[in-house]
Coordinates of C-alpha atoms in Angstrom, one line a residue:
Chain Z
M1 CA 62.9 163.7 69.2
S2 CA 65.2 166.1 67.3
D3 CA 67.9 165.2 69.7
A4 CA 67.3 161.5 69.1
T5 CA 67.7 161.8 65.3
D6 CA 70.8 164.0 65.8
K7 CA 72.4 161.4 68.0
L8 CA 71.6 158.0 66.7
V9 CA 73.1 154.9 68.2
G10 CA 75.9 153.5 66.1
I11 CA 76.1 149.8 65.1
V12 CA 79.3 147.8 64.6
L13 CA 79.2 144.4 63.0
V14 CA 82.1 142.2 63.8
S15 CA 82.5 139.0 61.8
H16 CA 85.4 136.6 61.1
S17 CA 84.9 137.5 57.4
A18 CA 85.1 140.9 55.8
A19 CA 82.5 139.8 53.2
V20 CA 80.0 138.6 55.8
A21 CA 80.3 141.8 57.9
A22 CA 79.9 144.0 54.9
S23 CA 77.0 142.0 53.5
V24 CA 75.1 142.0 56.8
A25 CA 75.7 145.7 57.1
E26 CA 74.2 146.2 53.6
L27 CA 71.3 143.9 54.4
A28 CA 70.4 145.6 57.7
T29 CA 70.8 149.1 56.2
G30 CA 68.6 148.1 53.2
L31 CA 65.9 146.7 55.4
A32 CA 65.9 149.8 57.7
G33 CA 64.2 151.5 54.7
G34 CA 64.3 155.1 53.5
G35 CA 65.0 158.2 55.4
T36 CA 67.7 158.5 58.0
T37 CA 69.5 155.3 58.9
A38 CA 71.7 154.8 61.9
P39 CA 75.4 154.7 61.2
V40 CA 76.6 151.1 60.6
A41 CA 80.2 150.0 60.2
P42 CA 81.4 146.5 59.4
A43 CA 84.6 145.2 61.0
G44 CA 85.3 141.9 59.3
G45 CA 88.3 139.7 59.1
T46 CA 91.9 140.5 59.9
A47 CA 93.6 143.7 58.9
D48 CA 95.4 141.9 56.1
G49 CA 92.2 140.5 54.6
G50 CA 92.3 137.0 56.2
L51 CA 89.6 135.3 58.3
G52 CA 89.7 136.3 61.9
T53 CA 89.2 139.3 64.2
S54 CA 91.1 142.6 64.2
A55 CA 91.1 144.8 67.3
E56 CA 92.2 147.7 65.1
L57 CA 89.3 147.3 62.7
I58 CA 86.8 147.1 65.6
S59 CA 88.2 150.2 67.3
A60 CA 88.2 152.2 64.1
A61 CA 84.6 151.0 63.2
A62 CA 83.3 152.0 66.6
A63 CA 84.9 155.4 66.5
S64 CA 83.4 156.0 63.0
V65 CA 79.8 155.3 64.1
D66 CA 79.9 157.1 67.5
R67 CA 77.5 160.0 67.5
G68 CA 77.4 160.3 71.3
A69 CA 74.4 158.1 71.8
G70 CA 76.4 154.9 72.3
V71 CA 77.5 152.1 70.1
A72 CA 76.0 148.6 69.9
V73 CA 78.5 145.9 68.8
L74 CA 77.2 142.7 67.4
T75 CA 79.6 139.8 66.7
D76 CA 79.6 136.3 65.3
L77 CA 81.6 133.8 67.2
G78 CA 84.8 132.9 69.1
S79 CA 87.5 135.5 68.7
A80 CA 85.0 138.1 67.6
V81 CA 83.2 137.9 71.0
L82 CA 86.4 137.6 73.0
T83 CA 88.2 140.5 71.3
V84 CA 85.3 142.9 71.9
K85 CA 85.1 141.8 75.5
A86 CA 88.9 142.3 75.9
L87 CA 88.7 145.8 74.3
L88 CA 85.8 146.7 76.6
A89 CA 87.9 145.6 79.6
E90 CA 90.7 147.9 78.4
G91 CA 88.4 150.9 79.1
D92 CA 89.8 153.3 76.6
E93 CA 89.8 151.4 73.3
L94 CA 86.1 151.9 72.4
P95 CA 83.8 155.0 72.7
D96 CA 82.0 155.6 75.9
R97 CA 78.8 153.7 76.2
T98 CA 79.8 150.9 73.8
R99 CA 78.1 147.6 74.5
L100 CA 78.6 144.1 73.3
V101 CA 75.1 143.1 72.4
D102 CA 74.2 139.4 73.0
A103 CA 72.2 138.7 69.8
P104 CA 72.1 136.5 66.7
F105 CA 74.4 138.2 64.2
V106 CA 72.1 138.6 61.1
E107 CA 68.7 138.9 62.7
G108 CA 70.1 141.0 65.6
A109 CA 71.8 143.3 63.2
V110 CA 68.6 144.0 61.3
A111 CA 66.7 144.6 64.5
A112 CA 69.4 146.8 65.9
V113 CA 69.8 149.0 62.7
V114 CA 66.0 149.4 62.3
T115 CA 65.5 150.3 66.0
A116 CA 68.5 152.7 66.0
S117 CA 67.4 154.3 62.8
A118 CA 64.0 155.1 64.5
G119 CA 65.9 157.1 67.1
A120 CA 65.8 154.6 69.9
D121 CA 68.3 154.8 72.7
L122 CA 71.1 152.2 73.3
A123 CA 69.1 150.1 75.8
A124 CA 66.2 149.8 73.3
V125 CA 68.5 148.9 70.5
E126 CA 70.1 146.3 72.7
A127 CA 66.7 144.9 73.7
A128 CA 65.5 144.7 70.1
A129 CA 68.6 142.9 69.0
A130 CA 68.5 140.4 71.9
E131 CA 64.8 139.8 71.2
A132 CA 65.8 138.2 67.9
Y133 CA 66.9 135.1 69.8
A134 CA 63.2 134.5 70.6
Y135 CA 62.2 134.3 67.0
R136 CA 61.8 130.6 66.2
K137 CA 62.0 129.2 62.7
E138 CA 59.9 126.1 63.2
Chain Y
M1 CA 113.4 139.6 93.0
L2 CA 112.0 139.8 89.5
D3 CA 112.5 143.1 87.6
A4 CA 111.3 144.5 84.3
D5 CA 114.3 142.9 82.5
F6 CA 113.3 139.5 83.8
F7 CA 109.8 139.9 82.3
R8 CA 111.2 141.2 79.0
R9 CA 113.4 138.2 78.8
W10 CA 110.4 136.0 79.6
M11 CA 108.5 137.5 76.6
T12 CA 111.6 137.2 74.3
A13 CA 112.1 133.5 75.4
T14 CA 108.4 132.8 74.7
A15 CA 108.6 134.5 71.3
A16 CA 111.6 132.3 70.4
S17 CA 109.9 129.2 71.6
V18 CA 106.6 129.9 69.8
D19 CA 108.7 130.6 66.7
R20 CA 110.5 127.2 67.0
E21 CA 107.2 125.4 67.7
A22 CA 104.9 127.3 65.4
E23 CA 104.6 124.4 63.0
R24 CA 103.8 121.9 65.7
L25 CA 101.1 124.3 67.2
T26 CA 99.5 124.6 63.8
D27 CA 99.6 120.8 63.3
L28 CA 97.9 120.3 66.6
D29 CA 95.3 122.9 65.6
S30 CA 94.7 121.2 62.3
P31 CA 92.5 118.3 63.3
I32 CA 90.4 120.1 65.9
G33 CA 90.8 123.8 65.1
D34 CA 91.3 126.0 62.1
A35 CA 95.0 125.3 61.6
D36 CA 96.3 128.8 62.5
H37 CA 97.3 128.7 66.1
G38 CA 101.1 128.5 65.4
S39 CA 101.1 131.4 62.9
N40 CA 98.8 133.5 65.0
M41 CA 100.9 133.1 68.1
Q42 CA 104.1 133.7 66.1
R43 CA 102.7 137.0 64.7
G44 CA 101.5 138.1 68.1
F45 CA 104.8 137.4 69.9
I46 CA 106.9 139.0 67.1
A47 CA 104.8 142.1 67.7
V48 CA 105.3 141.8 71.4
V49 CA 109.1 141.7 71.2
A50 CA 109.2 144.6 68.7
T51 CA 107.1 146.8 70.9
L52 CA 109.0 146.0 74.1
E53 CA 112.2 146.9 72.3
K54 CA 110.8 150.2 71.0
E55 CA 108.9 151.4 74.1
A56 CA 111.2 149.8 76.8
P57 CA 108.6 149.7 79.7
D58 CA 110.5 149.9 83.0
T59 CA 108.4 147.9 85.5
P60 CA 107.2 144.3 85.5
G61 CA 103.6 145.4 85.3
A62 CA 104.2 147.7 82.4
V63 CA 106.0 145.0 80.4
L64 CA 103.2 142.5 80.8
M65 CA 100.5 145.1 80.1
L66 CA 102.1 146.3 76.9
A67 CA 102.7 142.7 75.8
G68 CA 99.1 141.8 76.5
R69 CA 97.9 144.8 74.6
Q70 CA 100.0 143.8 71.6
L71 CA 98.6 140.2 71.6
I72 CA 95.0 141.5 71.6
S73 CA 95.8 143.7 68.7
T74 CA 97.8 141.4 66.4
V75 CA 96.9 137.7 66.9
G76 CA 93.6 137.7 65.0
G77 CA 92.2 134.6 66.6
A78 CA 90.7 133.8 70.0
S79 CA 94.2 133.2 71.5
G80 CA 94.8 137.0 71.1
P81 CA 92.3 138.2 73.6
L82 CA 92.8 135.2 75.9
Y83 CA 96.6 135.5 76.2
G84 CA 96.3 139.3 76.0
T85 CA 94.0 139.2 79.0
L86 CA 96.2 136.8 80.9
L87 CA 99.3 139.1 80.6
R88 CA 97.4 142.3 81.0
R89 CA 95.6 141.2 84.2
T90 CA 98.7 139.8 85.6
G91 CA 100.6 143.0 84.8
K92 CA 97.8 145.2 86.2
E93 CA 97.9 143.2 89.4
L94 CA 101.6 143.8 89.8
G95 CA 101.0 147.5 89.8
D96 CA 103.9 149.9 89.3
A97 CA 106.4 148.1 91.6
A98 CA 110.0 148.2 90.2
E99 CA 110.6 144.6 91.4
V100 CA 108.3 141.8 92.6
D101 CA 109.0 138.7 94.5
E102 CA 108.0 135.2 93.4
A103 CA 105.0 135.0 95.7
Q104 CA 103.6 138.3 94.4
F105 CA 104.1 137.2 90.8
T106 CA 102.3 133.8 91.6
D107 CA 99.3 135.7 93.1
A108 CA 99.2 138.1 90.1
L109 CA 99.4 135.2 87.6
R110 CA 96.5 133.5 89.4
T111 CA 94.5 136.6 89.0
G112 CA 95.4 136.6 85.3
V113 CA 94.4 133.0 84.9
D114 CA 91.1 133.7 86.6
A115 CA 90.4 136.6 84.2
V116 CA 91.0 134.2 81.3
M117 CA 88.5 131.7 82.7
T118 CA 86.0 134.5 83.1
L119 CA 86.5 135.9 79.6
G120 CA 86.4 132.5 77.8
G121 CA 83.9 130.8 80.2
A122 CA 86.2 127.8 80.4
A123 CA 86.9 125.6 83.5
P124 CA 89.6 123.0 84.1
G125 CA 88.7 119.8 82.0
D126 CA 87.3 121.8 79.1
K127 CA 90.4 121.0 76.9
T128 CA 91.7 124.6 76.8
M129 CA 94.8 126.6 77.8
I130 CA 93.3 126.6 81.3
D131 CA 94.2 122.9 81.7
A132 CA 97.9 123.9 81.5
L133 CA 97.7 127.2 83.3
V134 CA 95.8 126.3 86.5
P135 CA 98.2 123.4 87.5
A136 CA 101.1 125.7 86.5
V137 CA 100.0 128.4 88.9
D138 CA 99.4 125.9 91.6
A139 CA 102.9 124.5 91.2
L140 CA 104.5 127.9 90.9
E141 CA 104.0 128.2 94.7
D142 CA 106.8 125.6 94.9
S143 CA 109.1 126.6 92.0
F144 CA 109.4 127.7 88.4
T145 CA 110.7 124.2 87.5
A146 CA 107.6 122.6 89.1
A147 CA 105.4 125.0 87.2
R148 CA 107.0 124.0 83.9
A149 CA 106.4 120.3 84.6
A150 CA 102.8 120.9 85.7
A151 CA 102.0 122.9 82.6
E152 CA 103.5 120.2 80.3
E153 CA 101.6 117.5 82.2
G154 CA 98.4 119.5 82.0
A155 CA 98.8 120.0 78.2
L156 CA 99.4 116.3 77.7
A157 CA 96.4 115.5 79.8
T158 CA 94.1 117.3 77.4
T159 CA 94.5 114.5 74.8
P160 CA 91.8 112.2 76.1
L161 CA 89.4 115.1 76.9
Q162 CA 86.4 116.1 74.9
A163 CA 86.5 119.8 74.0
R164 CA 83.7 121.9 75.5
K165 CA 84.9 125.4 74.4
G166 CA 85.8 127.1 71.1
R167 CA 85.7 125.7 67.6
A168 CA 86.9 122.2 68.7
S169 CA 83.7 121.8 70.8
Y170 CA 81.7 121.5 67.6
L171 CA 83.5 118.3 66.9
G172 CA 82.1 116.6 70.0
E173 CA 83.6 113.2 70.6
R174 CA 85.9 113.6 67.5
S175 CA 87.9 116.1 69.5
I176 CA 89.0 113.2 71.8
G177 CA 92.5 111.9 71.1
H178 CA 94.1 115.2 70.1
Q179 CA 96.3 117.4 72.4
D180 CA 94.9 120.9 72.8
P181 CA 96.9 123.5 70.9
G182 CA 96.1 126.3 73.4
A183 CA 97.2 124.2 76.4
T184 CA 100.3 123.3 74.4
S185 CA 101.2 127.0 73.8
S186 CA 100.5 127.8 77.4
A187 CA 103.0 125.1 78.4
L188 CA 105.5 126.9 76.1
L189 CA 104.8 130.2 77.9
I190 CA 105.4 128.5 81.3
A191 CA 108.5 126.7 80.0
A192 CA 109.9 130.0 78.8
L193 CA 109.3 131.4 82.3
A194 CA 111.2 128.5 83.9
E195 CA 114.0 128.9 81.4
T196 CA 114.2 132.7 82.1
A197 CA 114.3 132.0 85.9
G198 CA 117.0 129.4 85.4
E199 CA 119.2 131.9 83.6
S200 CA 118.7 134.3 86.5
D201 CA 119.9 131.7 89.0
E202 CA 123.2 131.3 87.1

């Protein structure tokens, strides 16, 4: 378990908007509660502050949360998804064991950060985030 | 035979064409997209030309891989990873040969187009860049000029289609009647290819 807390899975939140990515990171970290929380980095908007996706911001965010246990990347839509997939295809742009997690952005981020903060491995973080799709609101 | 210089000139010609047509691409992207396709493509290809000048890659594959990498980094919209993947996969397929013939290039470009379809999940008829690129690759087996005509025809043929991918798909039937900006910029890319090949013939 000590190994698990030393090496938490990192979470990267990629949105078209810097404000959305930062807010969801704040929300997810806040809901993860006290104690150690997993490293979370937002990568929102373009490098010059506009709406869109920046490969540079994503790579930097992923490097900043990598503790050797893998990195789970959650995205919103369109270019955010495609850019992460393209970076993964490059092979050397993102840390080893980086995964694009297929999950709803906000709910998935909360599930991922809570699970990662509990010391879960990358597969468990991915499963928890993906499970958020099954949560119906009606 | 096509050498690194040919591919550099193709990228430069594409950059010039995107620059000339940026306003039209953005106008096309205004009713069905988020009105940034022209400026995004312009930014991407300016970066491509600058990097190719600075790093001077010396094989066809290296030129296209470097150009693709720049597009992924700098475009900021979905066209970045899509065009980036197109050029990178094509370049990767060409390997480290110093020169390639037209048949090898056609095969490599087909691999690149397939990779774009896999990445974006789009098929012909979805009102995307694929509607210009697939007919272009098919026609490239005949000639560069045929590829240019096929890409332009393919782009024009997107007008009556309903978008099934990307932001335009949210508009449903309201996407009908507008030419797809991605197919239009793909036609510019192929036209620049034909233009570059024409110069080589002279």
